[in-house]
PDB file of C-alpha atoms in Angstrom:
ATOM      1  CA  MET A 142     -45.415 -10.138  -6.635  1.00 41.00           C
ATOM      2  CA  THR A 143     -41.710  -9.686  -7.370  1.00 36.00           C
ATOM      3  CA  ILE A 144     -39.491  -7.932  -4.905  1.00 40.00           C
ATOM      4  CA  VAL A 145     -36.255  -6.482  -6.176  1.00 37.00           C
ATOM      5  CA  THR A 146     -33.678  -5.213  -3.768  1.00 34.00           C
ATOM      6  CA  PHE A 147     -30.565  -3.225  -4.444  1.00 37.00           C
ATOM      7  CA  ALA A 148     -27.893  -2.994  -1.811  1.00 38.00           C
ATOM      8  CA  GLY A 149     -26.019  -0.172  -3.502  1.00 37.00           C
ATOM      9  CA  ALA A 150     -22.320   0.201  -2.994  1.00 41.00           C
ATOM     10  CA  LEU A 151     -21.072  -2.033  -0.240  1.00 43.00           C
ATOM     11  CA  ALA A 152     -18.816  -0.558   2.392  1.00 49.00           C
ATOM     12  CA  ASP A 153     -15.136  -1.114   1.746  1.00 62.00           C
ATOM     13  CA  ASP A 154     -13.960  -3.500   4.443  1.00 80.00           C
ATOM     14  CA  ALA A 155     -10.268  -3.581   3.479  1.00 91.00           C
ATOM     15  CA  VAL A 156      -8.072  -2.951   6.513  1.00 95.00           C
ATOM     16  CA  LEU A 157      -4.378  -2.610   7.203  1.00 97.00           C
ATOM     17  CA  THR A 158      -3.019  -3.473  10.643  1.00 97.00           C
ATOM     18  CA  PHE A 159       0.011  -1.909  12.277  1.00 97.00           C
ATOM     19  CA  SER A 160       2.037  -3.316  15.154  1.00 97.00           C
ATOM     20  CA  GLY A 161       5.148  -2.316  17.054  1.00 96.00           C
ATOM     21  CA  LYS A 162       5.808   1.373  17.648  1.00 95.00           C
ATOM     22  CA  VAL A 163       2.223   2.588  17.236  1.00 95.00           C
ATOM     23  CA  PRO A 164      -0.288   3.760  19.876  1.00 93.00           C
ATOM     24  CA  GLY A 165      -1.225   0.852  22.128  1.00 92.00           C
ATOM     25  CA  GLY A 166       1.009  -1.480  20.126  1.00 92.00           C
ATOM     26  CA  ALA A 167      -1.672  -2.092  17.491  1.00 95.00           C
ATOM     27  CA  VAL A 168      -3.628   0.123  15.089  1.00 96.00           C
ATOM     28  CA  THR A 169      -6.010  -0.727  12.261  1.00 97.00           C
ATOM     29  CA  LEU A 170      -6.765   1.636   9.374  1.00 98.00           C
ATOM     30  CA  THR A 171      -9.428   1.136   6.739  1.00 96.00           C
ATOM     31  CA  ARG A 172      -8.828   1.735   3.065  1.00 96.00           C
ATOM     32  CA  ASP A 173     -11.391   4.546   3.257  1.00 96.00           C
ATOM     33  CA  GLU A 174      -9.335   6.274   5.981  1.00 97.00           C
ATOM     34  CA  ILE A 175      -6.173   5.845   3.910  1.00 98.00           C
ATOM     35  CA  ALA A 176      -7.976   7.179   0.815  1.00 97.00           C
ATOM     36  CA  LYS A 177      -8.589  10.507   2.605  1.00 98.00           C
ATOM     37  CA  LEU A 178      -4.847  11.251   2.579  1.00 98.00           C
ATOM     38  CA  PRO A 179      -3.357  13.228  -0.341  1.00 98.00           C
ATOM     39  CA  GLN A 180      -2.955  10.860  -3.295  1.00 98.00           C
ATOM     40  CA  ARG A 181      -0.120  10.501  -5.817  1.00 98.00           C
ATOM     41  CA  GLU A 182      -0.062   8.645  -9.108  1.00 98.00           C
ATOM     42  CA  LEU A 183       2.827   6.583 -10.438  1.00 97.00           C
ATOM     43  CA  THR A 184       2.780   4.898 -13.830  1.00 96.00           C
ATOM     44  CA  GLU A 185       5.115   1.954 -13.459  1.00 95.00           C
ATOM     45  CA  GLN A 186       5.754  -1.493 -14.862  1.00 88.00           C
ATOM     46  CA  PRO A 187       6.868  -3.876 -12.129  1.00 82.00           C
ATOM     47  CA  THR A 188       8.820  -6.847 -13.477  1.00 80.00           C
ATOM     48  CA  SER A 189       5.864  -9.199 -12.995  1.00 79.00           C
ATOM     49  CA  PHE A 190       3.489  -7.094 -15.140  1.00 84.00           C
ATOM     50  CA  PRO A 191       3.270  -7.203 -18.955  1.00 87.00           C
ATOM     51  CA  GLN A 192       2.561  -3.471 -19.360  1.00 92.00           C
ATOM     52  CA  PRO A 193       2.763  -0.204 -17.396  1.00 93.00           C
ATOM     53  CA  LEU A 194      -0.073   0.469 -14.979  1.00 95.00           C
ATOM     54  CA  LYS A 195      -1.183   3.602 -13.152  1.00 97.00           C
ATOM     55  CA  PHE A 196      -0.982   3.194  -9.377  1.00 97.00           C
ATOM     56  CA  LYS A 197      -2.602   5.717  -7.031  1.00 98.00           C
ATOM     57  CA  GLY A 198      -2.280   6.123  -3.294  1.00 99.00           C
ATOM     58  CA  PRO A 199      -0.777   8.185  -0.504  1.00 99.00           C
ATOM     59  CA  SER A 200       2.855   8.328   0.461  1.00 98.00           C
ATOM     60  CA  LEU A 201       3.760   5.382   2.671  1.00 98.00           C
ATOM     61  CA  THR A 202       5.243   7.905   5.106  1.00 97.00           C
ATOM     62  CA  GLU A 203       1.885   9.704   5.402  1.00 97.00           C
ATOM     63  CA  VAL A 204       0.116   6.406   6.082  1.00 98.00           C
ATOM     64  CA  LEU A 205       2.570   5.687   8.895  1.00 98.00           C
ATOM     65  CA  THR A 206       1.942   9.160  10.317  1.00 97.00           C
ATOM     66  CA  LEU A 207      -1.823   8.537  10.199  1.00 97.00           C
ATOM     67  CA  ALA A 208      -1.280   5.295  12.136  1.00 97.00           C
ATOM     68  CA  GLY A 209       0.672   7.223  14.778  1.00 96.00           C
ATOM     69  CA  ALA A 210       3.912   5.371  14.071  1.00 94.00           C
ATOM     70  CA  THR A 211       6.874   6.559  16.106  1.00 87.00           C
ATOM     71  CA  GLY A 212       9.521   4.233  14.722  1.00 78.00           C
ATOM     72  CA  GLY A 213      11.511   4.414  11.544  1.00 89.00           C
ATOM     73  CA  ASP A 214      12.115   1.135   9.742  1.00 97.00           C
ATOM     74  CA  ILE A 215       9.205  -1.144   8.869  1.00 98.00           C
ATOM     75  CA  THR A 216       8.465  -4.725   7.862  1.00 99.00           C
ATOM     76  CA  LEU A 217       5.518  -5.223   5.529  1.00 99.00           C
ATOM     77  CA  SER A 218       3.680  -8.544   5.339  1.00 98.00           C
ATOM     78  CA  ALA A 219       1.528  -9.728   2.451  1.00 97.00           C
ATOM     79  CA  ALA A 220      -1.469 -12.046   2.641  1.00 96.00           C
ATOM     80  CA  ASP A 221       0.767 -14.933   1.501  1.00 96.00           C
ATOM     81  CA  ASP A 222       3.299 -14.195   4.313  1.00 96.00           C
ATOM     82  CA  TYR A 223       5.838 -12.620   1.912  1.00 98.00           C
ATOM     83  CA  LYS A 224       7.716  -9.958   3.867  1.00 98.00           C
ATOM     84  CA  VAL A 225       9.911  -7.008   2.950  1.00 98.00           C
ATOM     85  CA  ASP A 226      11.885  -4.566   5.050  1.00 99.00           C
ATOM     86  CA  ILE A 227      11.950  -0.869   4.205  1.00 98.00           C
ATOM     87  CA  THR A 228      14.209   1.541   6.044  1.00 98.00           C
ATOM     88  CA  ALA A 229      13.266   5.047   7.111  1.00 97.00           C
ATOM     89  CA  ASP A 230      16.032   6.341   4.826  1.00 97.00           C
ATOM     90  CA  GLU A 231      14.536   4.508   1.821  1.00 98.00           C
ATOM     91  CA  MET A 232      11.120   6.019   2.520  1.00 97.00           C
ATOM     92  CA  LYS A 233      12.601   9.500   2.877  1.00 96.00           C
ATOM     93  CA  THR A 234      14.794   9.228  -0.225  1.00 97.00           C
ATOM     94  CA  TYR A 235      12.424   7.449  -2.631  1.00 98.00           C
ATOM     95  CA  ASN A 236       8.949   8.196  -1.199  1.00 98.00           C
ATOM     96  CA  PRO A 237       7.077   5.015  -2.207  1.00 98.00           C
ATOM     97  CA  ILE A 238       3.288   5.064  -2.203  1.00 99.00           C
ATOM     98  CA  LEU A 239       0.786   2.689  -0.655  1.00 99.00           C
ATOM     99  CA  ALA A 240      -1.345   2.218  -3.749  1.00 98.00           C
ATOM    100  CA  ILE A 241      -5.041   1.555  -3.270  1.00 98.00           C
ATOM    101  CA  GLU A 242      -5.974   1.875  -6.955  1.00 97.00           C
ATOM    102  CA  LYS A 243      -4.611   0.353 -10.145  1.00 96.00           C
ATOM    103  CA  ASP A 244      -5.700   1.928 -13.435  1.00 96.00           C
ATOM    104  CA  GLY A 245      -8.434   3.897 -11.655  1.00 96.00           C
ATOM    105  CA  VAL A 246     -10.009   0.934  -9.839  1.00 96.00           C
ATOM    106  CA  ARG A 247      -9.641   0.002  -6.190  1.00 96.00           C
ATOM    107  CA  MET A 248      -7.604  -3.178  -6.021  1.00 94.00           C
ATOM    108  CA  ALA A 249      -9.335  -6.299  -4.746  1.00 93.00           C
ATOM    109  CA  PRO A 250      -7.482  -8.985  -2.778  1.00 91.00           C
ATOM    110  CA  ASP A 251      -7.539 -11.233  -5.852  1.00 90.00           C
ATOM    111  CA  ASP A 252      -6.044  -8.428  -7.986  1.00 91.00           C
ATOM    112  CA  PHE A 253      -2.911  -7.449  -6.026  1.00 92.00           C
ATOM    113  CA  GLY A 254      -4.870  -5.481  -3.433  1.00 94.00           C
ATOM    114  CA  PRO A 255      -6.085  -4.078  -1.326  1.00 96.00           C
ATOM    115  CA  PHE A 256      -2.731  -2.370  -0.695  1.00 98.00           C
ATOM    116  CA  PHE A 257       0.345  -2.394  -2.950  1.00 97.00           C
ATOM    117  CA  VAL A 258       3.629  -0.595  -2.180  1.00 98.00           C
ATOM    118  CA  MET A 259       4.848   1.013  -5.400  1.00 98.00           C
ATOM    119  CA  TRP A 260       8.173   2.748  -5.912  1.00 98.00           C
ATOM    120  CA  PRO A 261       8.920   5.611  -8.342  1.00 98.00           C
ATOM    121  CA  PHE A 262      11.118   3.492 -10.638  1.00 96.00           C
ATOM    122  CA  LYS A 263      10.827   5.928 -13.578  1.00 94.00           C
ATOM    123  CA  GLU A 264      11.625   8.998 -11.471  1.00 96.00           C
ATOM    124  CA  LYS A 265      14.490   7.243  -9.674  1.00 97.00           C
ATOM    125  CA  PRO A 266      16.096   4.845 -12.191  1.00 96.00           C
ATOM    126  CA  GLU A 267      18.783   3.898  -9.668  1.00 97.00           C
ATOM    127  CA  ILE A 268      16.159   1.820  -7.821  1.00 97.00           C
ATOM    128  CA  ASP A 269      14.830   0.070 -10.927  1.00 94.00           C
ATOM    129  CA  ILE A 270      16.793  -3.000  -9.904  1.00 95.00           C
ATOM    130  CA  GLU A 271      15.813  -6.412  -8.579  1.00 94.00           C
ATOM    131  CA  ALA A 272      16.367  -5.472  -4.925  1.00 95.00           C
ATOM    132  CA  TYR A 273      13.761  -2.691  -5.112  1.00 96.00           C
ATOM    133  CA  GLN A 274      11.431  -4.489  -7.514  1.00 94.00           C
ATOM    134  CA  ALA A 275      11.229  -7.136  -4.764  1.00 96.00           C
ATOM    135  CA  LYS A 276      10.083  -4.388  -2.373  1.00 97.00           C
ATOM    136  CA  ALA A 277       7.080  -3.598  -4.582  1.00 96.00           C
ATOM    137  CA  ILE A 278       4.952  -5.781  -2.333  1.00 97.00           C
ATOM    138  CA  TRP A 279       1.278  -6.371  -3.073  1.00 96.00           C
ATOM    139  CA  SER A 280      -1.621  -7.697  -0.981  1.00 97.00           C
ATOM    140  CA  VAL A 281      -0.150  -5.940   2.057  1.00 98.00           C
ATOM    141  CA  VAL A 282      -2.074  -6.788   5.223  1.00 97.00           C
ATOM    142  CA  LYS A 283       0.284  -5.755   8.032  1.00 98.00           C
ATOM    143  CA  ILE A 284       3.042  -3.264   8.786  1.00 98.00           C
ATOM    144  CA  GLU A 285       5.336  -3.708  11.767  1.00 98.00           C
ATOM    145  CA  VAL A 286       6.933  -0.440  12.874  1.00 97.00           C
ATOM    146  CA  LYS A 287      10.362  -0.895  14.449  1.00 96.00           C
TER     147      LYS A 287
END
């Protein structure tokens, strides 16, 4: 007798942790919770990519609201400990997204995911410079709210 099992779609276990000015000093959101927010698409070509890609995710500001953030400026940390600072003014002016999909597929940790901050470089050419390209941080695992 042969037994075949099928687990179906596995639950998405990607999480993003928040520290600092959030309820209780620490909050964790799942990618599924973040995916319930209104989504935007940006087709961009970060300097490290050979061609334009379509990134999809909610506004970073909306993610911070969902986490209950009460601060303004943030520091994002990637899985490799790369860090970037983003001011409240930058978020308000340029409205970056926290992408959870790239070209229609949820990003895996080994493919720049699960979370990637993408800026609207085409819409706002004044930020298509090295300083902002460096703020297009991938594999985001933590956000500190200041």
